[in-house]
Amino acid sequence: MSDLVSDVLAGKHSALARVITNIENRAPGYREQVSALHRHAGDADVIGVTGSPGAGKSTLVDKVAAAYREQGLTVGVIAIDPSSPFTGGAVLGDRIRMASNAGDMDMFFRSMSARGSLGGLSTATTDAVTALDAFGKDKIIVETVGAGQNEVDIVRTADTVAVLVPPGSGDDVQMLKAGILEIADVFVVNKADLEGADRTVQQLKEMLQGRSGRPDTGHHGTITGADNEGGAVSTTEAVDWKPRIVETVANRGEGVEDFLEALGSHAEYLDRTGRREKQARERYAAEIRTLLREDANGLLSAELERRGGLESFLDEVVARETDPYSIVDELLAPLRDCLAEERDSHHG
Amino acid sequence: MSVEQEQEERTIRCLVAKVGLDGHDRGAHVISRALRDAGFEVIYSGLHRSPDEVVQAAVQEDVDVVGISILSGAHNTLVPKILDGLKQYDAFDDRLILVGGIVPEDDQAELHERGVDEIFGPGASMDEMIAYIREHAPER
């Protein structure tokens, strides 16, 4: 075991911070570090928080973290902000709003930037969660601006997902459009003291009628239309989670208790129904697939480079001497042979 | 293609910290933005931070550069507290420590002695600061 990993397990803050840096940079050795930490992880509750910019995510997370700390629990927060597509630079400003936990080392807050990566960010986030988990954090909160698919992937690394919806965030059609709403286990109408909050709550309620729970991988067949049939709902209720709607005024700490209660009852639901384990399996399956794709892609890119780069094949394709399929076949042939050989030698 | 090129170059992370009582952070905003545009990741602390909070941020964010901005004249008491805190968490050696603000010459020597790498006064140019960081950001 590397010194860094044993330092993390021994509760050394700078070692935890360095491992996360290695994960972000994909620095040499980071994979071995994450592998070693994985064995020590698995006890934390992971909560995803997303929503549009200015919805009040950081302020709410700050108050939630403070409440957990009061219960004697340790907390880790990962806050993800966008980076400039031009320079790669970023101002990571969520830390400013962590005032309730200032100076408290057992509240570990880490800012991450998107660094322009497509699939890589969700992998990095998952790995950072593993590090915090192995370090011994009881609650881990992943906070990200909800803007697109990338964010959906990231919050799905969480056991429970909360989506913040600011009052007056549009008409019913916006609610139908926004794909990010489908991932919520808990909706939070923050800034509930503002005008339009009641209407937003009402719209959310209407939207939730006609569907039940986070889109599932299909252990039940009646996601839509069930509640028209009265009885149908009650039969699926035992298995399905009905998203809660909570109203908060985070900067005054109002509604935070309700929010914690909703998170707690979702956690209880996950345990009671065996859903937690199922979700974990799904997550690891997705992670393994992502890593396989990335690594295979890396191998093949290197091979392509060795053969003179893509450019060198293009002339032949454009001149119609060969075609894309043949080139891919040719590039993959050694890999295919290699795997076949491996298979045979194991049987022989 | 450009993504891969970016990843070969390590992203430099900087903390821009306002410590103590001074209530002015226009300068810190300008610096944060300039560092961002230089391609760095910047964590801005917000106003009125205590030395403990700055240490917490510098350790947890694992920044390469700790930039402390002080205009109030309290650098002699606040900066050493931050340096001691960083040492306590093994987060001093591989970090560049910069101070920005109005620091009389006599105090500068003492801050350097305590471990501050460079002090940028009112006349310092942004390019100069960015070049300094690029050149001196610690190898890890």
GROMACS .gro file of C-alpha atoms in nm:
model
  488
    1MET     CA    1   0.000   0.000   0.000
    2SER     CA    2   0.134   0.342  -0.088
    3ASP     CA    3   0.215   0.593   0.186
    4LEU     CA    4  -0.047   0.826   0.049
    5VAL     CA    5  -0.320   0.564   0.077
    6SER     CA    6  -0.223   0.471   0.433
    7ASP     CA    7  -0.215   0.841   0.522
    8VAL     CA    8  -0.568   0.879   0.386
    9LEU     CA    9  -0.685   0.580   0.587
   10ALA     CA   10  -0.512   0.725   0.892
   11GLY     CA   11  -0.723   1.038   0.855
   12LYS     CA   12  -0.461   1.282   0.725
   13HIS     CA   13  -0.635   1.572   0.556
   14SER     CA   14  -0.352   1.676   0.326
   15ALA     CA   15  -0.323   1.318   0.196
   16LEU     CA   16  -0.695   1.309   0.114
   17ALA     CA   17  -0.659   1.642  -0.065
   18ARG     CA   18  -0.359   1.513  -0.262
   19VAL     CA   19  -0.534   1.193  -0.370
   20ILE     CA   20  -0.821   1.401  -0.507
   21THR     CA   21  -0.568   1.617  -0.693
   22ASN     CA   22  -0.411   1.304  -0.841
   23ILE     CA   23  -0.756   1.186  -0.948
   24GLU     CA   24  -0.828   1.520  -1.115
   25ASN     CA   25  -0.493   1.527  -1.290
   26ARG     CA   26  -0.498   1.156  -1.370
   27ALA     CA   27  -0.153   1.165  -1.226
   28PRO     CA   28   0.064   0.851  -1.243
   29GLY     CA   29  -0.043   0.605  -0.975
   30TYR     CA   30  -0.391   0.744  -0.923
   31ARG     CA   31  -0.556   0.423  -1.038
   32GLU     CA   32  -0.371   0.210  -0.786
   33GLN     CA   33  -0.465   0.461  -0.517
   34VAL     CA   34  -0.835   0.449  -0.603
   35SER     CA   35  -0.822   0.068  -0.626
   36ALA     CA   36  -0.670   0.044  -0.280
   37LEU     CA   37  -0.921   0.290  -0.134
   38HIS     CA   38  -1.220   0.113  -0.288
   39ARG     CA   39  -1.184  -0.173  -0.040
   40HIS     CA   40  -1.224   0.071   0.248
   41ALA     CA   41  -1.522   0.259   0.106
   42GLY     CA   42  -1.892   0.184   0.099
   43ASP     CA   43  -2.021   0.314   0.430
   44ALA     CA   44  -2.104   0.675   0.338
   45ASP     CA   45  -2.440   0.814   0.237
   46VAL     CA   46  -2.393   0.997  -0.093
   47ILE     CA   47  -2.627   1.284  -0.170
   48GLY     CA   48  -2.637   1.466  -0.505
   49VAL     CA   49  -2.757   1.826  -0.519
   50THR     CA   50  -2.821   2.000  -0.848
   51GLY     CA   51  -3.025   2.285  -0.992
   52SER     CA   52  -2.990   2.595  -1.203
   53PRO     CA   53  -2.730   2.864  -1.125
   54GLY     CA   54  -2.846   3.088  -0.842
   55ALA     CA   55  -3.094   2.837  -0.705
   56GLY     CA   56  -2.915   2.844  -0.371
   57LYS     CA   57  -2.742   2.504  -0.379
   58SER     CA   58  -2.428   2.609  -0.192
   59THR     CA   59  -2.620   2.790   0.078
   60LEU     CA   60  -2.845   2.490   0.135
   61VAL     CA   61  -2.552   2.248   0.131
   62ASP     CA   62  -2.377   2.466   0.388
   63LYS     CA   63  -2.676   2.448   0.623
   64VAL     CA   64  -2.726   2.075   0.568
   65ALA     CA   65  -2.359   2.010   0.639
   66ALA     CA   66  -2.381   2.217   0.958
   67ALA     CA   67  -2.685   2.017   1.070
   68TYR     CA   68  -2.506   1.686   1.011
   69ARG     CA   69  -2.201   1.815   1.197
   70GLU     CA   70  -2.428   1.902   1.490
   71GLN     CA   71  -2.543   1.539   1.493
   72GLY     CA   72  -2.179   1.443   1.528
   73LEU     CA   73  -2.144   1.318   1.171
   74THR     CA   74  -1.849   1.400   0.946
   75VAL     CA   75  -1.918   1.550   0.606
   76GLY     CA   76  -1.744   1.572   0.270
   77VAL     CA   77  -1.861   1.804  -0.006
   78ILE     CA   78  -1.754   1.807  -0.369
   79ALA     CA   79  -1.869   2.116  -0.557
   80ILE     CA   80  -1.834   2.116  -0.934
   81ASP     CA   81  -1.815   2.436  -1.135
   82PRO     CA   82  -1.774   2.491  -1.507
   83SER     CA   83  -1.440   2.583  -1.659
   84SER     CA   84  -1.366   2.809  -1.953
   85PRO     CA   85  -1.370   2.620  -2.283
   86PHE     CA   86  -1.105   2.860  -2.412
   87THR     CA   87  -0.841   2.882  -2.141
   88GLY     CA   88  -0.942   2.592  -1.916
   89GLY     CA   89  -0.936   2.840  -1.628
   90ALA     CA   90  -1.210   2.858  -1.368
   91VAL     CA   91  -1.320   3.053  -1.066
   92LEU     CA   92  -1.452   2.804  -0.814
   93GLY     CA   93  -1.665   3.018  -0.591
   94ASP     CA   94  -1.890   2.787  -0.391
   95ARG     CA   95  -1.658   2.785  -0.095
   96ILE     CA   96  -1.758   3.141  -0.015
   97ARG     CA   97  -2.099   3.020   0.096
   98MET     CA   98  -1.969   2.756   0.337
   99ALA     CA   99  -1.969   3.007   0.622
  100SER     CA  100  -2.142   2.784   0.879
  101ASN     CA  101  -1.857   2.536   0.861
  102ALA     CA  102  -1.564   2.774   0.839
  103GLY     CA  103  -1.248   2.644   1.002
  104ASP     CA  104  -1.405   2.304   1.079
  105MET     CA  105  -1.164   2.047   0.937
  106ASP     CA  106  -1.412   1.761   0.975
  107MET     CA  107  -1.618   1.929   0.710
  108PHE     CA  108  -1.407   1.860   0.401
  109PHE     CA  109  -1.503   2.084   0.111
  110ARG     CA  110  -1.342   2.041  -0.228
  111SER     CA  111  -1.403   2.242  -0.545
  112MET     CA  112  -1.363   2.065  -0.877
  113SER     CA  113  -1.375   2.218  -1.221
  114ALA     CA  114  -1.519   2.050  -1.526
  115ARG     CA  115  -1.184   2.092  -1.707
  116GLY     CA  116  -1.358   2.057  -2.041
  117SER     CA  117  -1.369   1.680  -2.011
  118LEU     CA  118  -1.667   1.491  -2.143
  119GLY     CA  119  -1.691   1.149  -1.982
  120GLY     CA  120  -1.395   1.207  -1.754
  121LEU     CA  121  -1.563   1.431  -1.504
  122SER     CA  122  -1.812   1.176  -1.380
  123THR     CA  123  -1.533   0.921  -1.343
  124ALA     CA  124  -1.323   1.172  -1.148
  125THR     CA  125  -1.620   1.259  -0.927
  126THR     CA  126  -1.692   0.893  -0.853
  127ASP     CA  127  -1.327   0.839  -0.762
  128ALA     CA  128  -1.322   1.146  -0.539
  129VAL     CA  129  -1.633   1.015  -0.361
  130THR     CA  130  -1.453   0.684  -0.309
  131ALA     CA  131  -1.161   0.871  -0.150
  132LEU     CA  132  -1.387   1.067   0.087
  133ASP     CA  133  -1.576   0.749   0.172
  134ALA     CA  134  -1.258   0.555   0.250
  135PHE     CA  135  -1.135   0.849   0.458
  136GLY     CA  136  -1.440   0.785   0.675
  137LYS     CA  137  -1.687   1.059   0.593
  138ASP     CA  138  -2.041   0.970   0.705
  139LYS     CA  139  -2.219   1.194   0.456
  140ILE     CA  140  -2.087   1.298   0.115
  141ILE     CA  141  -2.260   1.570  -0.084
  142VAL     CA  142  -2.192   1.620  -0.455
  143GLU     CA  143  -2.306   1.960  -0.574
  144THR     CA  144  -2.320   2.059  -0.939
  145VAL     CA  145  -2.486   2.318  -1.159
  146GLY     CA  146  -2.762   2.146  -1.349
  147ALA     CA  147  -2.713   2.237  -1.710
  148GLY     CA  148  -2.697   1.920  -1.911
  149GLN     CA  149  -2.631   1.550  -1.946
  150ASN     CA  150  -2.292   1.565  -1.782
  151GLU     CA  151  -2.448   1.684  -1.458
  152VAL     CA  152  -2.713   1.418  -1.475
  153ASP     CA  153  -2.437   1.155  -1.490
  154ILE     CA  154  -2.254   1.309  -1.199
  155VAL     CA  155  -2.544   1.331  -0.960
  156ARG     CA  156  -2.632   0.974  -1.047
  157THR     CA  157  -2.324   0.872  -0.857
  158ALA     CA  158  -2.536   0.961  -0.553
  159ASP     CA  159  -2.769   0.740  -0.349
  160THR     CA  160  -3.019   1.023  -0.317
  161VAL     CA  161  -3.060   1.310  -0.562
  162ALA     CA  162  -3.204   1.649  -0.469
  163VAL     CA  163  -3.298   1.897  -0.740
  164LEU     CA  164  -3.341   2.262  -0.644
  165VAL     CA  165  -3.613   2.445  -0.829
  166PRO     CA  166  -3.626   2.823  -0.779
  167PRO     CA  167  -3.969   2.987  -0.761
  168GLY     CA  168  -4.102   3.116  -1.088
  169SER     CA  169  -3.866   2.903  -1.293
  170GLY     CA  170  -4.099   2.887  -1.585
  171ASP     CA  171  -4.431   2.750  -1.698
  172ASP     CA  172  -4.550   2.390  -1.708
  173VAL     CA  173  -4.387   2.334  -2.042
  174GLN     CA  174  -4.043   2.415  -1.900
  175MET     CA  175  -4.102   2.155  -1.632
  176LEU     CA  176  -4.191   1.896  -1.892
  177LYS     CA  177  -3.884   1.984  -2.094
  178ALA     CA  178  -3.624   1.980  -1.824
  179GLY     CA  179  -3.471   1.632  -1.824
  180ILE     CA  180  -3.292   1.706  -1.501
  181LEU     CA  181  -3.622   1.693  -1.312
  182GLU     CA  182  -3.652   1.322  -1.385
  183ILE     CA  183  -3.356   1.231  -1.169
  184ALA     CA  184  -3.489   1.388  -0.849
  185ASP     CA  185  -3.570   1.186  -0.538
  186VAL     CA  186  -3.638   1.509  -0.352
  187PHE     CA  187  -3.740   1.844  -0.498
  188VAL     CA  188  -3.644   2.154  -0.309
  189VAL     CA  189  -3.824   2.479  -0.380
  190ASN     CA  190  -3.565   2.707  -0.228
  191LYS     CA  191  -3.619   3.078  -0.170
  192ALA     CA  192  -3.972   2.977  -0.080
  193ASP     CA  193  -4.034   3.325   0.061
  194LEU     CA  194  -4.028   3.468  -0.289
  195GLU     CA  195  -4.332   3.534  -0.496
  196GLY     CA  196  -4.432   3.243  -0.716
  197ALA     CA  197  -4.311   2.972  -0.477
  198ASP     CA  198  -4.660   2.831  -0.419
  199ARG     CA  199  -4.720   2.810  -0.790
  200THR     CA  200  -4.389   2.630  -0.846
  201VAL     CA  201  -4.478   2.377  -0.576
  202GLN     CA  202  -4.816   2.327  -0.742
  203GLN     CA  203  -4.656   2.278  -1.083
  204LEU     CA  204  -4.415   2.022  -0.942
  205LYS     CA  205  -4.703   1.834  -0.781
  206GLU     CA  206  -4.886   1.824  -1.110
  207MET     CA  207  -4.577   1.711  -1.291
  208LEU     CA  208  -4.525   1.429  -1.044
  209GLN     CA  209  -4.874   1.297  -1.101
  210GLY     CA  210  -4.846   1.041  -1.371
  211ARG     CA  211  -4.504   0.916  -1.289
  212SER     CA  212  -4.352   0.745  -0.994
  213GLY     CA  213  -3.996   0.759  -0.884
  214ARG     CA  214  -3.665   0.785  -1.050
  215PRO     CA  215  -3.666   0.620  -1.392
  216ASP     CA  216  -3.587   0.263  -1.316
  217THR     CA  217  -3.426  -0.015  -1.511
  218GLY     CA  218  -3.759  -0.185  -1.539
  219HIS     CA  219  -3.853  -0.395  -1.240
  220HIS     CA  220  -4.200  -0.258  -1.276
  221GLY     CA  221  -4.388  -0.182  -1.591
  222THR     CA  222  -4.626   0.093  -1.492
  223ILE     CA  223  -4.440   0.419  -1.470
  224THR     CA  224  -4.707   0.630  -1.631
  225GLY     CA  225  -5.080   0.640  -1.601
  226ALA     CA  226  -5.095   0.434  -1.285
  227ASP     CA  227  -5.256   0.697  -1.067
  228ASN     CA  228  -5.564   0.720  -1.289
  229GLU     CA  229  -5.642   0.372  -1.174
  230GLY     CA  230  -5.644   0.438  -0.803
  231GLY     CA  231  -5.555   0.086  -0.699
  232ALA     CA  232  -5.257   0.051  -0.924
  233VAL     CA  233  -5.060   0.302  -0.721
  234SER     CA  234  -5.090   0.119  -0.394
  235THR     CA  235  -4.954  -0.203  -0.540
  236THR     CA  236  -4.640  -0.034  -0.666
  237GLU     CA  237  -4.599   0.198  -0.370
  238ALA     CA  238  -4.406  -0.057  -0.172
  239VAL     CA  239  -4.135  -0.068  -0.439
  240ASP     CA  240  -4.147   0.283  -0.578
  241TRP     CA  241  -4.031   0.605  -0.425
  242LYS     CA  242  -4.256   0.904  -0.469
  243PRO     CA  243  -4.036   1.214  -0.492
  244ARG     CA  244  -4.088   1.455  -0.204
  245ILE     CA  245  -4.130   1.828  -0.243
  246VAL     CA  246  -3.970   2.041   0.027
  247GLU     CA  247  -3.981   2.418   0.069
  248THR     CA  248  -3.675   2.594   0.211
  249VAL     CA  249  -3.535   2.939   0.270
  250ALA     CA  250  -3.174   2.824   0.291
  251ASN     CA  251  -3.010   3.153   0.383
  252ARG     CA  252  -3.230   3.169   0.696
  253GLY     CA  253  -3.204   2.796   0.762
  254GLU     CA  254  -3.579   2.748   0.720
  255GLY     CA  255  -3.699   2.411   0.601
  256VAL     CA  256  -3.359   2.249   0.644
  257GLU     CA  257  -3.505   2.005   0.898
  258ASP     CA  258  -3.774   1.904   0.648
  259PHE     CA  259  -3.510   1.853   0.385
  260LEU     CA  260  -3.300   1.635   0.615
  261GLU     CA  261  -3.612   1.437   0.702
  262ALA     CA  262  -3.682   1.379   0.331
  263LEU     CA  263  -3.323   1.268   0.269
  264GLY     CA  264  -3.343   1.038   0.569
  265SER     CA  265  -3.665   0.879   0.459
  266HIS     CA  266  -3.527   0.819   0.110
  267ALA     CA  267  -3.223   0.653   0.265
  268GLU     CA  268  -3.456   0.440   0.475
  269TYR     CA  269  -3.652   0.349   0.160
  270LEU     CA  270  -3.329   0.245  -0.015
  271ASP     CA  271  -3.241   0.011   0.270
  272ARG     CA  272  -3.592  -0.126   0.320
  273THR     CA  273  -3.645  -0.220  -0.044
  274GLY     CA  274  -3.296  -0.340  -0.124
  275ARG     CA  275  -3.280  -0.058  -0.372
  276ARG     CA  276  -2.950   0.072  -0.234
  277GLU     CA  277  -2.765  -0.241  -0.332
  278LYS     CA  278  -2.933  -0.246  -0.670
  279GLN     CA  279  -2.830   0.113  -0.736
  280ALA     CA  280  -2.475   0.038  -0.635
  281ARG     CA  281  -2.462  -0.252  -0.879
  282GLU     CA  282  -2.597  -0.032  -1.158
  283ARG     CA  283  -2.342   0.236  -1.079
  284TYR     CA  284  -2.049  -0.002  -1.080
  285ALA     CA  285  -2.172  -0.156  -1.404
  286ALA     CA  286  -2.181   0.189  -1.563
  287GLU     CA  287  -1.839   0.271  -1.423
  288ILE     CA  288  -1.682  -0.048  -1.553
  289ARG     CA  289  -1.831   0.014  -1.896
  290THR     CA  290  -1.701   0.371  -1.899
  291LEU     CA  291  -1.352   0.264  -1.796
  292LEU     CA  292  -1.349  -0.013  -2.055
  293ARG     CA  293  -1.446   0.231  -2.326
  294GLU     CA  294  -1.192   0.488  -2.217
  295ASP     CA  295  -0.906   0.244  -2.184
  296ALA     CA  296  -0.978   0.058  -2.507
  297ASN     CA  297  -1.005   0.393  -2.677
  298GLY     CA  298  -0.670   0.497  -2.534
  299LEU     CA  299  -0.502   0.177  -2.654
  300LEU     CA  300  -0.641   0.220  -3.001
  301SER     CA  301  -0.552   0.589  -3.020
  302ALA     CA  302  -0.194   0.504  -2.935
  303GLU     CA  303  -0.190   0.234  -3.201
  304LEU     CA  304  -0.334   0.476  -3.455
  305GLU     CA  305  -0.065   0.726  -3.364
  306ARG     CA  306   0.205   0.463  -3.402
  307ARG     CA  307   0.083   0.390  -3.752
  308GLY     CA  308   0.119   0.752  -3.853
  309GLY     CA  309  -0.207   0.898  -3.729
  310LEU     CA  310  -0.556   0.914  -3.873
  311GLU     CA  311  -0.450   1.166  -4.134
  312SER     CA  312  -0.240   0.909  -4.317
  313PHE     CA  313  -0.541   0.683  -4.373
  314LEU     CA  314  -0.769   0.961  -4.490
  315ASP     CA  315  -0.602   1.009  -4.828
  316GLU     CA  316  -0.675   0.649  -4.917
  317VAL     CA  317  -1.034   0.677  -4.803
  318VAL     CA  318  -1.093   0.998  -4.994
  319ALA     CA  319  -0.931   0.843  -5.303
  320ARG     CA  320  -1.175   0.551  -5.258
  321GLU     CA  321  -0.890   0.302  -5.236
  322THR     CA  322  -1.026   0.184  -4.906
  323ASP     CA  323  -1.313   0.270  -4.668
  324PRO     CA  324  -1.368   0.344  -4.298
  325TYR     CA  325  -1.489  -0.009  -4.217
  326SER     CA  326  -1.180  -0.171  -4.367
  327ILE     CA  327  -0.952   0.061  -4.176
  328VAL     CA  328  -1.122  -0.012  -3.845
  329ASP     CA  329  -1.105  -0.384  -3.924
  330GLU     CA  330  -0.737  -0.358  -3.995
  331LEU     CA  331  -0.664  -0.162  -3.678
  332LEU     CA  332  -0.864  -0.396  -3.459
  333ALA     CA  333  -0.732  -0.720  -3.611
  334PRO     CA  334  -0.427  -0.753  -3.383
  335LEU     CA  335  -0.645  -0.692  -3.078
  336ARG     CA  336  -0.894  -0.953  -3.190
  337ASP     CA  337  -0.615  -1.204  -3.257
  338CYS     CA  338  -0.459  -1.132  -2.925
  339LEU     CA  339  -0.784  -1.193  -2.736
  340ALA     CA  340  -0.846  -1.515  -2.929
  341GLU     CA  341  -0.500  -1.638  -2.845
  342GLU     CA  342  -0.550  -1.553  -2.480
  343ARG     CA  343  -0.878  -1.743  -2.478
  344ASP     CA  344  -0.725  -2.050  -2.643
  345SER     CA  345  -0.428  -2.061  -2.412
  346HIS     CA  346  -0.657  -2.059  -2.111
  347HIS     CA  347  -0.855  -2.350  -2.249
  348GLY     CA  348  -0.545  -2.539  -2.351
  349MET     CA  349  -0.746   1.701  -2.957
  350SER     CA  350  -0.709   2.022  -2.760
  351VAL     CA  351  -0.843   1.845  -2.453
  352GLU     CA  352  -0.554   1.601  -2.457
  353GLN     CA  353  -0.305   1.879  -2.498
  354GLU     CA  354  -0.452   2.058  -2.201
  355GLN     CA  355  -0.429   1.752  -1.986
  356GLU     CA  356  -0.058   1.714  -2.050
  357GLU     CA  357  -0.008   2.052  -1.891
  358ARG     CA  358  -0.091   2.035  -1.524
  359THR     CA  359  -0.365   2.272  -1.414
  360ILE     CA  360  -0.235   2.518  -1.157
  361ARG     CA  361  -0.471   2.581  -0.864
  362CYS     CA  362  -0.459   2.908  -0.672
  363LEU     CA  363  -0.635   3.023  -0.358
  364VAL     CA  364  -0.704   3.395  -0.350
  365ALA     CA  365  -0.767   3.471   0.017
  366LYS     CA  366  -0.889   3.787   0.185
  367VAL     CA  367  -0.795   3.762   0.547
  368GLY     CA  368  -0.884   3.990   0.836
  369LEU     CA  369  -1.095   4.296   0.860
  370ASP     CA  370  -1.041   4.490   0.542
  371GLY     CA  371  -1.364   4.519   0.353
  372HIS     CA  372  -1.235   4.572   0.005
  373ASP     CA  373  -1.213   4.296  -0.250
  374ARG     CA  374  -1.225   4.465  -0.586
  375GLY     CA  375  -0.854   4.393  -0.626
  376ALA     CA  376  -0.898   4.026  -0.530
  377HIS     CA  377  -1.175   3.997  -0.790
  378VAL     CA  378  -0.954   4.146  -1.060
  379ILE     CA  379  -0.671   3.910  -0.970
  380SER     CA  380  -0.903   3.607  -0.959
  381ARG     CA  381  -1.028   3.688  -1.303
  382ALA     CA  382  -0.681   3.745  -1.448
  383LEU     CA  383  -0.561   3.413  -1.307
  384ARG     CA  384  -0.866   3.241  -1.447
  385ASP     CA  385  -0.798   3.389  -1.789
  386ALA     CA  386  -0.442   3.263  -1.761
  387GLY     CA  387  -0.592   2.912  -1.743
  388PHE     CA  388  -0.556   2.859  -1.369
  389GLU     CA  389  -0.822   2.725  -1.137
  390VAL     CA  390  -0.897   2.990  -0.880
  391ILE     CA  391  -1.065   2.940  -0.547
  392TYR     CA  392  -1.174   3.271  -0.403
  393SER     CA  393  -1.228   3.274  -0.029
  394GLY     CA  394  -1.460   3.572   0.009
  395LEU     CA  395  -1.410   3.857   0.254
  396HIS     CA  396  -1.327   3.857   0.625
  397ARG     CA  397  -1.167   3.515   0.654
  398SER     CA  398  -0.982   3.406   0.963
  399PRO     CA  399  -0.638   3.244   0.931
  400ASP     CA  400  -0.798   2.907   1.022
  401GLU     CA  401  -1.039   2.934   0.734
  402VAL     CA  402  -0.761   3.016   0.491
  403VAL     CA  403  -0.564   2.714   0.612
  404GLN     CA  404  -0.871   2.491   0.581
  405ALA     CA  405  -0.924   2.605   0.223
  406ALA     CA  406  -0.557   2.576   0.125
  407VAL     CA  407  -0.530   2.221   0.265
  408GLN     CA  408  -0.859   2.084   0.137
  409GLU     CA  409  -0.834   2.237  -0.208
  410ASP     CA  410  -0.469   2.124  -0.234
  411VAL     CA  411  -0.379   2.447  -0.411
  412ASP     CA  412  -0.038   2.508  -0.562
  413VAL     CA  413  -0.048   2.875  -0.476
  414VAL     CA  414  -0.178   3.046  -0.163
  415GLY     CA  415  -0.232   3.414  -0.244
  416ILE     CA  416  -0.307   3.627   0.062
  417SER     CA  417  -0.439   3.975   0.006
  418ILE     CA  418  -0.415   4.219   0.296
  419LEU     CA  419  -0.465   4.592   0.285
  420SER     CA  420  -0.533   4.652   0.653
  421GLY     CA  421  -0.174   4.639   0.772
  422ALA     CA  422  -0.236   4.332   0.986
  423HIS     CA  423   0.001   4.113   0.782
  424ASN     CA  424   0.248   4.070   1.068
  425THR     CA  425  -0.008   3.894   1.285
  426LEU     CA  426  -0.223   3.718   1.024
  427VAL     CA  427   0.030   3.579   0.777
  428PRO     CA  428   0.240   3.390   1.036
  429LYS     CA  429  -0.078   3.229   1.170
  430ILE     CA  430  -0.158   3.101   0.822
  431LEU     CA  431   0.197   2.974   0.771
  432ASP     CA  432   0.190   2.790   1.105
  433GLY     CA  433  -0.146   2.636   1.020
  434LEU     CA  434  -0.018   2.512   0.684
  435LYS     CA  435   0.284   2.357   0.853
  436GLN     CA  436   0.060   2.186   1.106
  437TYR     CA  437  -0.124   2.009   0.821
  438ASP     CA  438   0.193   1.929   0.620
  439ALA     CA  439   0.075   2.170   0.356
  440PHE     CA  440   0.354   2.428   0.362
  441ASP     CA  441   0.654   2.285   0.179
  442ASP     CA  442   0.506   2.225  -0.163
  443ARG     CA  443   0.300   2.541  -0.179
  444LEU     CA  444   0.390   2.881  -0.320
  445ILE     CA  445   0.296   3.151  -0.068
  446LEU     CA  446   0.229   3.497  -0.209
  447VAL     CA  447   0.123   3.811  -0.029
  448GLY     CA  448  -0.044   4.101  -0.204
  449GLY     CA  449  -0.114   4.443  -0.061
  450ILE     CA  450   0.064   4.722   0.113
  451VAL     CA  451   0.357   4.582   0.309
  452PRO     CA  452   0.628   4.822   0.436
  453GLU     CA  453   0.980   4.723   0.338
  454ASP     CA  454   1.091   4.639   0.691
  455ASP     CA  455   0.804   4.393   0.726
  456GLN     CA  456   0.877   4.236   0.387
  457ALA     CA  457   1.208   4.094   0.498
  458GLU     CA  458   1.048   3.935   0.801
  459LEU     CA  459   0.766   3.779   0.600
  460HIS     CA  460   1.019   3.634   0.355
  461GLU     CA  461   1.213   3.491   0.645
  462ARG     CA  462   0.901   3.324   0.779
  463GLY     CA  463   0.839   3.153   0.447
  464VAL     CA  464   0.653   3.389   0.216
  465ASP     CA  465   0.790   3.338  -0.134
  466GLU     CA  466   0.701   3.671  -0.291
  467ILE     CA  467   0.524   3.995  -0.210
  468PHE     CA  468   0.342   4.194  -0.474
  469GLY     CA  469   0.284   4.559  -0.394
  470PRO     CA  470   0.049   4.812  -0.548
  471GLY     CA  471   0.258   4.861  -0.863
  472ALA     CA  472   0.288   4.493  -0.955
  473SER     CA  473   0.160   4.396  -1.297
  474MET     CA  474  -0.068   4.104  -1.354
  475ASP     CA  475   0.155   3.958  -1.624
  476GLU     CA  476   0.447   3.967  -1.388
  477MET     CA  477   0.247   3.779  -1.125
  478ILE     CA  478   0.124   3.515  -1.370
  479ALA     CA  479   0.475   3.462  -1.510
  480TYR     CA  480   0.608   3.428  -1.155
  481ILE     CA  481   0.347   3.164  -1.069
  482ARG     CA  482   0.410   2.968  -1.390
  483GLU     CA  483   0.780   2.963  -1.318
  484HIS     CA  484   0.767   2.888  -0.947
  485ALA     CA  485   0.461   2.667  -0.903
  486PRO     CA  486   0.595   2.370  -0.708
  487GLU     CA  487   0.673   2.041  -0.882
  488ARG     CA  488   0.473   1.758  -0.738
   0.00000   0.00000   0.00000
